[in-house]
XYZ file of C-alpha atoms in Angstrom:
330
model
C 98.006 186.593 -136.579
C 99.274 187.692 -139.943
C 99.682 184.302 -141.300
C 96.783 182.312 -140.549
C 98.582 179.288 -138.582
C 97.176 175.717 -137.481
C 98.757 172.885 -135.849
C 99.531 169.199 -137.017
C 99.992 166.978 -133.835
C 101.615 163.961 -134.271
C 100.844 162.676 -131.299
C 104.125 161.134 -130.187
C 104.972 158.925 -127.841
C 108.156 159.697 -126.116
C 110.514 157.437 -125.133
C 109.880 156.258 -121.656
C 106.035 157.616 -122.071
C 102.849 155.955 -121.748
C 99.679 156.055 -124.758
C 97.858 157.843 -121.727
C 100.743 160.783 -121.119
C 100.605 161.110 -125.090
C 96.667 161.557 -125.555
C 96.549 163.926 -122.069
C 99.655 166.021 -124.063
C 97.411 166.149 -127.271
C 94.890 167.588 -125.252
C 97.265 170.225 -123.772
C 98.567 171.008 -127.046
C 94.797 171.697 -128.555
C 94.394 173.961 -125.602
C 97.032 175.985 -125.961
C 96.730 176.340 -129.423
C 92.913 177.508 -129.349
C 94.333 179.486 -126.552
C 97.072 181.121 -129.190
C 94.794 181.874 -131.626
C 95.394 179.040 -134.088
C 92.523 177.967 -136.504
C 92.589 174.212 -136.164
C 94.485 171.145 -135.259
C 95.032 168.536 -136.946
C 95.613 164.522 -136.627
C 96.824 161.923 -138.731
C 95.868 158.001 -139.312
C 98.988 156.247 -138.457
C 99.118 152.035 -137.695
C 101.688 150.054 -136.166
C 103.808 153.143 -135.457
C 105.262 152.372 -131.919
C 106.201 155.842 -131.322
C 102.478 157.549 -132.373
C 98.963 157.244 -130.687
C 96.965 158.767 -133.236
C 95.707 155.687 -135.153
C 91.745 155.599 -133.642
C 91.658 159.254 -135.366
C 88.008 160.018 -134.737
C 88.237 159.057 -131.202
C 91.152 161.251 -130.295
C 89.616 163.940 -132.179
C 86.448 163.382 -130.058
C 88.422 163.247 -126.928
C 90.284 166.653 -127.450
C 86.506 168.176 -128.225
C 85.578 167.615 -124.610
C 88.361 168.881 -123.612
C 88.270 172.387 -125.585
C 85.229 175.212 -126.561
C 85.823 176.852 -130.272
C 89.153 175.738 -132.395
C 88.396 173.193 -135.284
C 90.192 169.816 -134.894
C 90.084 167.185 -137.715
C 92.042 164.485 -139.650
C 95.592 165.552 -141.199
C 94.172 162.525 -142.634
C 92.118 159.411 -142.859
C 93.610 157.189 -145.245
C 90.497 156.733 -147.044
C 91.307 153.639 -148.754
C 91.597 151.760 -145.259
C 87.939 152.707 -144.707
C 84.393 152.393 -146.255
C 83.274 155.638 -146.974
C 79.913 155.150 -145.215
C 81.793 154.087 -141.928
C 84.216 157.569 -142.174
C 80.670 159.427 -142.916
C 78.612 158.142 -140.047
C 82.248 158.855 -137.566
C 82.700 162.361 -138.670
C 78.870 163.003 -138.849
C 79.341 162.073 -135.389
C 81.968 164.299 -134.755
C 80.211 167.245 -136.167
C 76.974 166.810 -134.096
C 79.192 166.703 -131.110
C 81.302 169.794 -132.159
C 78.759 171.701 -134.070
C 81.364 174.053 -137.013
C 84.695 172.288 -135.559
C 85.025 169.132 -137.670
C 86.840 169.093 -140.891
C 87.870 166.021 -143.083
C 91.103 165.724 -144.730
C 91.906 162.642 -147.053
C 94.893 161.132 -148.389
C 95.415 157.722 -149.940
C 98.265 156.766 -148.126
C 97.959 153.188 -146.424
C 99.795 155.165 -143.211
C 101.251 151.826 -142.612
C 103.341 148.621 -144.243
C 102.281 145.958 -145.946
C 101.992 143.337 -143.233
C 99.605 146.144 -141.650
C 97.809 146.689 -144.453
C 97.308 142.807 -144.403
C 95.778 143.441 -140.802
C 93.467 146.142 -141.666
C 91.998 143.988 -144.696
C 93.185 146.471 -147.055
C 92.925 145.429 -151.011
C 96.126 146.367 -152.070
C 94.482 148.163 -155.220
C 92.669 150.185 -152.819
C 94.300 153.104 -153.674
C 93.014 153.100 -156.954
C 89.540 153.387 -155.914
C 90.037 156.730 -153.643
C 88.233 159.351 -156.525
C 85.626 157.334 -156.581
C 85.964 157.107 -152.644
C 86.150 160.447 -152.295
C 82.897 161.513 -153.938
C 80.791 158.889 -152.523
C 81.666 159.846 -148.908
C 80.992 163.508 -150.123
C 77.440 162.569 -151.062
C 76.970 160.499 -148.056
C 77.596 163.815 -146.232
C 75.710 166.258 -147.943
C 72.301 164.019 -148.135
C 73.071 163.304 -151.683
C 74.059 159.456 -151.704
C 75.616 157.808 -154.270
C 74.201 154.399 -153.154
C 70.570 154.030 -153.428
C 68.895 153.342 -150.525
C 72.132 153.634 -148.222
C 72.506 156.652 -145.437
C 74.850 158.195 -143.319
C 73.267 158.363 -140.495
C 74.737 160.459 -137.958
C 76.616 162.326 -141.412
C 73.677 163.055 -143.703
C 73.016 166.390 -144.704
C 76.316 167.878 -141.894
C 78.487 168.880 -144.844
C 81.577 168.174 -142.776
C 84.274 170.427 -145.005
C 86.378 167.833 -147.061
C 90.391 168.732 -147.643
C 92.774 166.604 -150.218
C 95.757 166.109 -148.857
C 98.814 165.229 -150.582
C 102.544 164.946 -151.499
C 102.408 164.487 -155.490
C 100.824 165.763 -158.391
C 98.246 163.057 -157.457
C 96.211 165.291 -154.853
C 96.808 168.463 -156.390
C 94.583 167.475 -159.782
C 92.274 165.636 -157.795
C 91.661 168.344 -155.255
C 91.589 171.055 -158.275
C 88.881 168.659 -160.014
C 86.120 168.059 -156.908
C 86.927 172.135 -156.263
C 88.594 171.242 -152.507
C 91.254 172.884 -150.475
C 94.255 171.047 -151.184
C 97.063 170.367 -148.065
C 100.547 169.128 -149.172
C 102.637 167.263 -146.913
C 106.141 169.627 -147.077
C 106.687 168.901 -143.580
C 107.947 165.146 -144.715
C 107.649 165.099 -148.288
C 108.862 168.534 -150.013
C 110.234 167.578 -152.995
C 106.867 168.221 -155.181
C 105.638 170.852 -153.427
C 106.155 173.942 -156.005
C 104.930 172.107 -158.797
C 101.761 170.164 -157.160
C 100.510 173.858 -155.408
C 101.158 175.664 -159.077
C 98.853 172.816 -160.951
C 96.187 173.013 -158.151
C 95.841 176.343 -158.739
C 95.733 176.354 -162.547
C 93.348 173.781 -162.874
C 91.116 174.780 -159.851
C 87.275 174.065 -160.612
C 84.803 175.798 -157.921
C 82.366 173.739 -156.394
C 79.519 173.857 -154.003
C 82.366 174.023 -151.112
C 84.587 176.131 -152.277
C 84.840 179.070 -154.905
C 88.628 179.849 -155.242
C 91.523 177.483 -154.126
C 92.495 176.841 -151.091
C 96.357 175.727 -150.091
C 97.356 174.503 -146.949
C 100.948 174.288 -146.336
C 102.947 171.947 -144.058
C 105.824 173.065 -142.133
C 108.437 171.835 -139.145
C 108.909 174.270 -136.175
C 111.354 174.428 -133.290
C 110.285 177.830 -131.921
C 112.639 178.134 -128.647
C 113.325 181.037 -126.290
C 117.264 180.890 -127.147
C 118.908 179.256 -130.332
C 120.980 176.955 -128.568
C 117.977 175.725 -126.617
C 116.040 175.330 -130.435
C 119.376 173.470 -131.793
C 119.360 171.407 -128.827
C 115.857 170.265 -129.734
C 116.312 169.928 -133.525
C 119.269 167.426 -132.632
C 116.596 165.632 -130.394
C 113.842 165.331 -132.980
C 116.897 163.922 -135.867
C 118.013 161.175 -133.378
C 114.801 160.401 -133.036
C 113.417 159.929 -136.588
C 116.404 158.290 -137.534
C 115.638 155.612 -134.838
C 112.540 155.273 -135.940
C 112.779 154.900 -139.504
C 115.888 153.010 -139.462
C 116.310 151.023 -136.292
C 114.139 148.364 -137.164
C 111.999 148.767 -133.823
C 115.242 149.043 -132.082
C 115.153 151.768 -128.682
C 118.985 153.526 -129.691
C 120.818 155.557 -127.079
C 121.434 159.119 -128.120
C 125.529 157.913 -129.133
C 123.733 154.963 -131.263
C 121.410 156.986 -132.706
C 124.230 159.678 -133.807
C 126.186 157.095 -135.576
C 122.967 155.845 -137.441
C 122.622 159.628 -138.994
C 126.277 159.625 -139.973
C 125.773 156.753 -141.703
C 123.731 157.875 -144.152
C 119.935 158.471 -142.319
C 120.734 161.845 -141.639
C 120.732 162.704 -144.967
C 117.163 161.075 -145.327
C 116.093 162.944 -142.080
C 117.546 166.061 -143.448
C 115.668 165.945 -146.983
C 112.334 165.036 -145.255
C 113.141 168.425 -143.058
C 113.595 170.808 -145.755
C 110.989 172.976 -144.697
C 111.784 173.739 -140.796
C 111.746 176.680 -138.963
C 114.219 176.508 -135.845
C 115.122 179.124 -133.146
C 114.190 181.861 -131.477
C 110.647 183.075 -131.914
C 111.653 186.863 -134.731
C 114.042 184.076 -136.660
C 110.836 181.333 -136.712
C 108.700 183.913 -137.828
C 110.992 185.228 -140.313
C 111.085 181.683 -142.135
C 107.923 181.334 -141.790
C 106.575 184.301 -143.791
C 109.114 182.961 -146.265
C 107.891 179.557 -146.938
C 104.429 181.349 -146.554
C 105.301 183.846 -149.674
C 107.049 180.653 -151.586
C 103.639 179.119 -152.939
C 101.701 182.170 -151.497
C 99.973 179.401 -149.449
C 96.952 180.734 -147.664
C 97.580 178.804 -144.643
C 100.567 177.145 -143.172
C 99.665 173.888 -140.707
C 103.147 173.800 -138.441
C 104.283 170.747 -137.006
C 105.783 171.366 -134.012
C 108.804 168.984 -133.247
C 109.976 169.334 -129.937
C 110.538 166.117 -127.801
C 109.236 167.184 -125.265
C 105.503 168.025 -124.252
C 106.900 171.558 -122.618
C 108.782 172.215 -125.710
C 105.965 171.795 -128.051
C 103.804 174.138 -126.261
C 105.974 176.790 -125.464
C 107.014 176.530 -129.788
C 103.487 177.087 -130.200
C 102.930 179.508 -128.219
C 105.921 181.770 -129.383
C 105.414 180.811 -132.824
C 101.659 182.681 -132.233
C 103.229 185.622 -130.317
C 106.128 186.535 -132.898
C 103.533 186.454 -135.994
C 101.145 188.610 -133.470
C 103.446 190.591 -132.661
C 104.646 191.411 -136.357
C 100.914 191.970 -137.615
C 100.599 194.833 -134.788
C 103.592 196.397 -135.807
């Protein structure tokens, strides 16, 4: 493929699905993306979502690994500060002895959750503050270089699972420029910084012992559809939903509900979080996409396919792969 793509599953859980139908689709998904040619998927540390199942990241990721041969899979993040370092060490040191050259590690600080639920993990709510420091000690726990004497990852020692910043402020982009990391921003929700945080990651990139030139990821929405209508259809699907979720208050809104939620003033919220989104047919996806690619010059883009359905999200990814093949033959 011309752009080199990867996939952010978000795991949902439809409405009217089960936890089970959601995991089996994540596994469907991960096939057919390894079978597209992506170069990894992705899965993010969410708690007390009622609509996503990817909370226990490390064990979905480790279910999806039995269940494909060869594309990488890995966190679109941990939230690091939830987490002792040596715990997220000796699970992804796992991983990678499982998946030999499949596992990476991305990071964000992000409690991923509320307060209440950050009262139910344990969390310190000055966590947050401690994530550099985080950061580097889980990197020495997996490169056999520990920070804490006398203290071991073991499985994670000496794997070198690849670490990634992720991000959606100026935050991440100086941090991952300091520690010399690839750096993935969050567009796909949070746009607004995106410009400015890839620009300073880049001018104040240090190489390190992983990497030797920086390294952007970008986030992006895609509705990739056979006919427009059928991609509009599904891009009024995934608003209703989103607004029902962040603004229902747990609430289970019928389509007419959820409609008069967004003119009342969520759509505008769902709208700004969806700046970035490719929608329609597979030449007019690919078209925005090489766009948004050439806007930061990222040297990835991680697409986050929104469908509502399972069918839609594979057949987005799959046309979103054939449209940028089909442009790189041409």
């Amino acid at each position: 493929m011309q752009i080199p793509l990867s996939v952010l599953d978000l795991a949902p859980i439809a409405r009217g699905e089960s936890v089970s139908s959601s995991i089996a689709a994540s596994v469907a998904l991960a096939q057919r993306a390894e079978q597209c040619g992506y170069e990894r998927v992705w899965y993010a540390e969410h708690h007390n979502m009622p609509r996503i199942a990817s909370s226990a990241t490390s064990v979905l990721i480790a279910h999806v690994g039995a269940h494909t041969s060869s594309i990488r899979l890995g966190a679109g993040g941990v939230m690091l500060p939830n987490h002792a370092p040596l715990t997220i060490a000796e699970q992804f040191g796992t991983l990678e002895a499982m998946y030999p050259g499949r596992i990476d590690l991305g990071l964000g600080r992000a409690p991923g959750s509320d307060q209440p639920t950050m009262y139910a993990l344990r969390r310190d709510p000055t966590s947050s503050d401690r994530f550099p420091d985080d950061v580097l000690e889980l990197q020495g726990f997996l490169a056999g270089e520990s920070r804490v004497p006398g203290v071991q990852a073991v499985p994670g020692s000496g794997s070198h699972v690849p670490l990634y910043v992720l991000g959606s402020s100026m935050f991440g982009a100086h941090l991952a420029a300091r520690l010399g990391l690839p750096y993935a921003f969050a567009s796909h929700f949070a746009p607004q910084a995106l410009e400015a945080a890839v620009a300073a990651y880049r001018r104040e990139f240090q190489p390190s012992a992983q990497l030797d030139a920086p390294y952007v990821i970008a986030g992006v929405n895609v509705i990739a559809a056979d006919t427009t209508s059928q991609a509009q259809e599904q891009h009024a699907a995934m608003r209703r939903a989103l607004a029902v979720g962040l603004f229902a208050g747990g609430q289970d809104l019928s389509d007419v509900e959820a409609d008069v939620l967004l003119r009342r003033g969520a759509g505008q919220h769902v709208d700004q979080m969806f700046t970035y989104a490719a929608v329609g047919t597979p030449p007019q996806v690919a078209d925005y996409l090489r766009g948004f690619r050439d806007l930061v010059a990222a040297d990835e883009l991680i697409t986050a396919h929104q469908a509502p359905t399972t069918e839609g999200r594979l057949r987005s990814v799959e046309l979103t792969a054939e449209a940028l093949e089909r442009e790189s033959v041409a």
